[in-house]
Amino acid sequence: MTYSIALNFEDGVTRFIDCKVGEKVLDAAFRQRINLPMDCSDGVCGTCKCRCENGAYDLGDDYIEDALSEDEAQERQVLTCQMVPQSDCVLAVPVPSSACKTGTGHFAASVTRITRHADAALEVSFELDQAPVFLPGQYVNIDVPGSGQTRSYSFSSRPGQKHASFLIKHVPGGLMNGWLECAQETEKVDITGPLGSFYLRTVTRPLLFLAGGTGLAPFLSMLEVLAERDEKQKISLIYGVTRDQDLVMVEALEAFAARLPNFSFVTCVADPQTRHPRQGYVTQHMDADMLNDGSVDVYLCGPPPMVDAVRQYFKDQGVTPAGFYYEKFTPNPIVTGDAA
Ligand code: FES
């Protein structure tokens, strides 16, 4: 038996290592050729300090206070030369991946399907040469063939399979859109990743997902994982778009609602001319039940003004969610953050 340890480096790169039962993280990383920061490997210097964002672990008792204080331990700081995982874990490593002689994973991918949703979005599926391991919500950079440039997209499919899907906003004249207009099935692209700190944390309280437009993609990946594990916490999603035709993948959400009894969603359209029953922005369709007096983890993926509007909404309501994780997307690049 092994545990999967996600190492999230300062530059946004995520690498996964397997850790045997009873094995220290630093040893597991070196075994897999990732040179995590270290000096003494004896719990004395503190050089290997990281923060464990998720998962259960034994801190060990063979280190000194100078290396890791009680307060730091309370804040889930760990010494990787001492830490022994007791479950899958996510570690924030405070140095760039290159400093650990590692970097992003590379995948060769072939287009298997392109589904066009009028002028709103495209669903694009790829077959990869190996199954990517990622945390649901993370993204990759996809090379736009012939341009020397990449574009960033969140997985909408679940981790651990060779098949990967993405929901791509239709941008008239956009680089990726231009290529996809002419792309044939089996065309090849290079993909690098996974990247980003917007991912599903351990679920310990109700979840509120807020999606703006194609910001729905990471939630589709998260819902796949939540449905597979038959998550019992309440999960609410508000999916807001600008125009009626931008509401895509609603059937997929209905299918999740059928699989996951605790999941419900509403959609809304900002266009004042809409005939949709819920006009307006996501903040106009949040209710007290969803906010659960602040005992809720909020995940938001949408354009920057949406992130600002939601923050202001919480302020106005006097509610501070227990966890607030967001990903601001513009056509490029993606910016992630958390206010947990
Ligand atoms: Fe010195 Fe871990 S390497 S405390």
Coordinates of C-alpha atoms and ligand atoms in Angstrom, one line a residue:
M1 CA 0.0 0.0 0.0
T2 CA 1.2 3.5 -0.8
Y3 CA -0.1 7.0 -0.3
S4 CA -0.2 9.6 -3.0
I5 CA 1.5 12.8 -2.0
A6 CA 1.0 15.9 -4.2
L7 CA 3.9 18.3 -4.1
N8 CA 2.7 21.8 -5.0
F9 CA 5.8 23.9 -5.8
E10 CA 6.0 27.7 -5.5
D11 CA 5.9 28.1 -9.4
G12 CA 2.5 26.4 -9.7
V13 CA 4.0 23.0 -10.8
T14 CA 2.5 19.9 -9.1
R15 CA 4.3 16.6 -9.0
F16 CA 3.0 13.4 -7.4
I17 CA 5.0 10.8 -5.5
D18 CA 4.1 7.6 -3.8
C19 CA 4.9 7.2 -0.2
K20 CA 5.1 3.7 1.4
V21 CA 3.4 3.1 4.7
G22 CA 5.8 4.3 7.4
E23 CA 8.1 6.1 4.9
K24 CA 9.2 9.7 5.4
V25 CA 8.2 12.1 2.7
L26 CA 11.7 13.3 2.1
D27 CA 12.9 9.8 1.6
A28 CA 10.0 9.0 -0.8
A29 CA 10.7 12.1 -2.8
F30 CA 14.5 11.3 -3.1
R31 CA 13.6 7.8 -4.1
Q32 CA 11.6 9.3 -7.0
R33 CA 14.3 11.8 -7.9
I34 CA 12.7 14.9 -6.5
N35 CA 15.3 16.7 -4.4
L36 CA 13.1 18.5 -1.8
P37 CA 15.0 21.1 0.2
M38 CA 17.0 19.6 3.0
D39 CA 20.1 20.1 5.0
C40 CA 20.4 17.9 8.1
S41 CA 17.6 15.3 7.4
D42 CA 17.5 15.0 11.2
G43 CA 14.8 17.4 12.3
V44 CA 17.4 20.0 13.4
C45 CA 17.8 22.7 10.7
G46 CA 14.2 23.4 9.5
T47 CA 15.3 23.6 5.9
C48 CA 12.7 21.0 4.8
K49 CA 9.7 22.9 6.2
C50 CA 6.6 22.7 4.1
R51 CA 2.9 23.2 4.8
C52 CA 0.5 20.2 4.6
E53 CA -2.7 21.5 3.0
N54 CA -4.5 18.3 3.1
G55 CA -4.3 14.9 4.6
A56 CA -3.4 13.0 7.8
Y57 CA 0.2 12.5 9.0
D58 CA 2.5 11.8 11.9
L59 CA 4.8 14.7 12.5
G60 CA 7.3 12.5 14.2
D61 CA 8.8 13.3 17.6
D62 CA 12.5 13.4 16.7
Y63 CA 12.9 17.1 15.9
I64 CA 13.8 20.1 17.9
E65 CA 11.7 23.2 18.6
D66 CA 14.1 25.4 16.6
A67 CA 13.3 23.4 13.5
L68 CA 9.5 23.4 14.0
S69 CA 7.8 25.4 16.7
E70 CA 4.5 24.3 18.4
D71 CA 2.7 27.2 16.7
E72 CA 4.1 26.1 13.3
A73 CA 2.9 22.6 13.9
Q74 CA -0.5 23.9 14.8
E75 CA -0.6 25.7 11.4
R76 CA 0.1 22.3 9.7
Q77 CA 3.7 23.1 9.0
V78 CA 5.7 19.9 8.7
L79 CA 9.3 18.8 8.4
T80 CA 9.4 16.5 5.4
C81 CA 12.4 14.7 6.8
Q82 CA 10.3 13.6 9.8
M83 CA 6.7 13.6 8.5
V84 CA 5.1 10.2 7.9
P85 CA 1.8 10.3 5.9
Q86 CA -1.2 8.4 7.2
S87 CA -3.3 9.2 4.1
D88 CA -2.9 10.9 0.7
C89 CA -1.6 14.4 1.3
V90 CA -1.1 17.7 -0.4
L91 CA 2.1 19.6 0.5
A92 CA 2.9 23.2 -0.4
V93 CA 6.6 23.3 -1.1
P94 CA 7.9 26.9 -0.7
V95 CA 10.5 26.8 -3.5
P96 CA 10.2 26.5 -7.3
S97 CA 10.2 23.0 -8.9
S98 CA 13.5 23.7 -10.7
A99 CA 15.2 24.1 -7.3
C100 CA 14.2 20.5 -6.6
K101 CA 15.4 19.3 -10.0
T102 CA 12.0 18.5 -11.2
G103 CA 9.4 20.3 -13.4
T104 CA 6.1 19.9 -15.2
G105 CA 5.0 16.6 -16.6
H106 CA 4.8 16.4 -20.4
F107 CA 2.1 14.5 -22.3
A108 CA 1.6 13.8 -26.0
A109 CA -2.1 14.0 -26.8
S110 CA -4.3 13.3 -29.8
V111 CA -7.6 15.1 -30.4
T112 CA -10.4 12.5 -30.1
R113 CA -13.5 14.7 -30.2
I114 CA -14.6 18.3 -30.6
T115 CA -18.1 19.3 -29.7
R116 CA -19.1 22.9 -30.6
H117 CA -21.7 24.7 -28.6
A118 CA -22.6 27.4 -31.1
D119 CA -20.5 30.5 -30.4
A120 CA -20.2 29.9 -26.7
A121 CA -17.8 27.1 -26.1
L122 CA -16.1 23.9 -27.3
E123 CA -15.7 20.7 -25.5
V124 CA -12.4 19.1 -26.6
S125 CA -11.3 15.6 -25.7
F126 CA -7.8 14.2 -26.0
E127 CA -6.2 10.7 -25.6
L128 CA -2.9 11.1 -23.8
D129 CA 0.1 8.9 -23.9
Q130 CA -0.1 8.3 -20.2
A131 CA -2.8 8.9 -17.6
P132 CA -2.2 12.3 -15.9
V133 CA -2.4 12.4 -12.2
F134 CA -3.8 15.7 -11.0
L135 CA -6.0 17.2 -8.3
P136 CA -9.5 17.9 -9.5
G137 CA -9.7 21.6 -10.4
Q138 CA -6.1 21.9 -11.7
Y139 CA -5.1 23.0 -15.2
V140 CA -2.6 22.3 -17.9
N141 CA -0.9 24.3 -20.6
I142 CA -1.8 23.1 -24.1
D143 CA 0.5 24.0 -27.0
V144 CA -1.3 25.6 -29.9
P145 CA 0.4 23.8 -32.8
G146 CA 2.5 26.0 -35.1
S147 CA 2.2 29.1 -32.9
G148 CA 4.9 28.5 -30.3
Q149 CA 2.4 29.5 -27.7
T150 CA 0.3 27.8 -25.1
R151 CA -3.1 28.3 -23.6
S152 CA -4.2 27.2 -20.1
Y153 CA -7.3 25.1 -19.5
S154 CA -8.7 23.3 -16.5
F155 CA -9.5 19.6 -16.8
S156 CA -13.3 19.0 -17.0
S157 CA -12.7 15.2 -16.7
R158 CA -11.6 13.2 -13.7
P159 CA -8.0 12.4 -12.8
G160 CA -6.2 9.1 -13.5
Q161 CA -7.3 8.2 -17.0
K162 CA -5.7 8.6 -20.4
H163 CA -8.8 10.4 -21.7
A164 CA -8.9 14.1 -20.8
S165 CA -11.5 16.7 -21.6
F166 CA -11.6 20.5 -21.5
L167 CA -14.2 23.1 -21.9
I168 CA -12.9 26.0 -24.0
K169 CA -14.5 29.4 -24.3
H170 CA -15.2 30.5 -27.8
V171 CA -13.1 33.6 -28.4
P172 CA -13.5 35.0 -31.9
G173 CA -10.1 35.3 -33.4
G174 CA -8.5 33.5 -30.5
L175 CA -5.4 31.5 -31.1
M176 CA -6.7 28.2 -29.8
N177 CA -10.1 28.7 -31.3
G178 CA -8.5 29.4 -34.7
W179 CA -6.6 26.2 -34.5
L180 CA -9.6 24.2 -33.3
E181 CA -11.7 25.5 -36.2
C182 CA -9.5 23.5 -38.6
A183 CA -8.3 20.7 -36.3
Q184 CA -9.1 17.2 -37.3
E185 CA -9.5 14.3 -34.9
T186 CA -6.2 12.5 -34.3
E187 CA -4.3 15.8 -34.5
K188 CA -1.4 15.9 -32.0
V189 CA -0.7 18.5 -29.3
D190 CA 1.7 18.7 -26.4
I191 CA 0.4 19.2 -22.9
T192 CA 2.3 20.2 -19.8
G193 CA 1.1 20.1 -16.2
P194 CA -0.7 19.7 -13.9
L195 CA -0.5 23.2 -12.5
G196 CA -2.4 25.5 -10.1
S197 CA -3.5 25.6 -6.5
F198 CA -7.3 25.7 -7.3
Y199 CA -8.2 22.1 -6.4
L200 CA -10.7 20.3 -4.2
R201 CA -9.5 20.1 -0.6
T202 CA -10.6 17.4 1.9
V203 CA -14.4 17.8 2.2
T204 CA -15.3 18.4 5.9
R205 CA -18.3 20.8 5.5
P206 CA -20.8 21.9 2.8
L207 CA -19.5 23.1 -0.5
L208 CA -20.6 26.0 -2.5
F209 CA -19.3 26.1 -6.1
L210 CA -19.6 29.3 -8.1
A211 CA -18.9 29.0 -11.8
G212 CA -18.8 31.8 -14.4
G213 CA -19.1 30.7 -18.0
T214 CA -16.5 28.1 -19.0
G215 CA -15.3 28.4 -15.4
L216 CA -17.6 25.4 -15.0
A217 CA -14.9 23.1 -16.3
P218 CA -13.0 22.5 -13.0
F219 CA -16.3 21.8 -11.2
L220 CA -17.1 19.1 -13.7
S221 CA -13.9 17.4 -12.7
M222 CA -14.5 17.9 -9.0
L223 CA -18.1 16.5 -9.3
E224 CA -16.7 13.4 -11.1
V225 CA -14.5 12.7 -8.1
L226 CA -17.3 13.6 -5.5
A227 CA -19.8 11.4 -7.3
E228 CA -17.3 8.5 -7.5
R229 CA -16.8 8.6 -3.7
D230 CA -20.5 9.2 -3.0
E231 CA -19.8 12.4 -1.1
K232 CA -22.3 13.0 1.7
Q233 CA -21.8 16.7 2.4
K234 CA -24.2 19.1 0.8
I235 CA -22.9 20.5 -2.5
S236 CA -24.5 23.6 -4.2
L237 CA -23.5 25.0 -7.5
I238 CA -24.5 28.4 -9.0
Y239 CA -23.6 28.6 -12.7
G240 CA -23.8 32.1 -14.1
V241 CA -23.3 33.1 -17.7
T242 CA -23.7 36.3 -19.8
R243 CA -26.1 35.2 -22.5
D244 CA -28.7 32.4 -22.8
Q245 CA -26.6 30.5 -25.4
D246 CA -23.6 30.4 -23.0
L247 CA -25.4 27.9 -20.7
V248 CA -23.6 24.7 -21.8
M249 CA -23.2 21.3 -20.2
V250 CA -26.4 21.6 -18.3
E251 CA -27.3 17.9 -19.1
A252 CA -24.0 16.9 -17.5
L253 CA -25.0 18.8 -14.3
E254 CA -28.4 17.1 -14.3
A255 CA -26.7 13.7 -14.6
F256 CA -24.5 14.6 -11.5
A257 CA -27.7 15.6 -9.6
A258 CA -29.1 12.2 -10.4
R259 CA -25.9 10.4 -9.2
L260 CA -25.3 12.6 -6.2
P261 CA -28.4 13.1 -4.0
N262 CA -26.7 15.9 -2.0
F263 CA -25.9 17.9 -5.1
S264 CA -28.1 20.7 -6.5
F265 CA -27.5 23.5 -8.9
V266 CA -29.1 26.6 -10.3
T267 CA -28.3 28.6 -13.4
C268 CA -28.6 32.3 -14.0
V269 CA -28.1 34.6 -17.0
A270 CA -26.9 38.2 -16.7
D271 CA -28.4 39.5 -19.9
P272 CA -31.3 41.8 -18.9
Q273 CA -33.2 40.6 -22.1
T274 CA -33.0 36.9 -21.0
R275 CA -36.1 34.8 -20.7
H276 CA -34.3 32.6 -18.3
P277 CA -36.2 32.3 -15.0
R278 CA -33.2 33.6 -13.0
Q279 CA -31.8 36.8 -14.4
G280 CA -28.7 38.4 -12.8
Y281 CA -25.4 37.5 -11.4
V282 CA -24.4 34.6 -9.1
T283 CA -24.4 36.8 -6.1
Q284 CA -28.2 37.5 -6.6
H285 CA -29.0 33.8 -6.4
M286 CA -27.0 32.8 -3.3
D287 CA -29.1 32.1 -0.3
A288 CA -28.5 31.8 3.5
D289 CA -28.9 28.1 3.3
M290 CA -25.9 27.8 0.9
L291 CA -23.8 30.0 3.1
N292 CA -24.6 27.9 6.2
D293 CA -23.6 30.7 8.6
G294 CA -20.1 30.7 7.1
S295 CA -19.5 27.0 7.7
V296 CA -19.0 26.3 4.1
D297 CA -16.1 25.9 1.6
V298 CA -16.6 28.2 -1.3
Y299 CA -14.9 27.5 -4.6
L300 CA -15.1 30.1 -7.4
C301 CA -13.9 30.0 -11.0
G302 CA -14.8 32.9 -13.2
P303 CA -13.6 36.2 -14.6
P304 CA -11.8 38.7 -12.2
P305 CA -14.9 41.0 -11.7
M306 CA -16.9 38.0 -10.5
V307 CA -14.3 37.2 -7.9
D308 CA -14.3 40.8 -6.7
A309 CA -18.2 40.9 -6.7
V310 CA -18.4 37.7 -4.6
R311 CA -15.8 39.0 -2.1
Q312 CA -17.8 42.2 -1.8
Y313 CA -21.0 40.2 -1.4
F314 CA -19.5 38.2 1.6
K315 CA -18.4 41.5 3.1
D316 CA -21.9 43.0 2.7
Q317 CA -23.5 39.9 4.2
G318 CA -21.0 39.8 7.1
V319 CA -20.2 36.2 6.2
T320 CA -16.6 34.8 6.2
P321 CA -16.6 31.4 4.6
A322 CA -14.4 28.8 6.4
G323 CA -12.7 28.3 3.1
F324 CA -12.6 30.4 0.0
Y325 CA -10.6 29.2 -3.0
Y326 CA -10.8 30.9 -6.4
E327 CA -9.4 30.9 -9.9
K328 CA -9.6 34.0 -11.9
F329 CA -9.5 33.3 -15.6
T330 CA -9.0 35.7 -18.4
P331 CA -8.3 34.2 -21.9
N332 CA -4.8 33.8 -20.4
P333 CA -3.2 33.4 -17.9
I334 CA -5.0 31.7 -15.0
V335 CA -4.5 33.2 -11.5
T336 CA -5.3 31.1 -8.4
G337 CA -5.6 32.0 -4.8
D338 CA -7.2 31.2 -1.5
A339 CA -8.5 33.1 1.4
A340 CA -9.0 30.1 3.6
Ligands
FES1 FE1 16.8 19.6 8.6 FE2 14.5 18.4 7.9 S1 16.3 18.6 6.7 S2 15.0 19.6 9.7

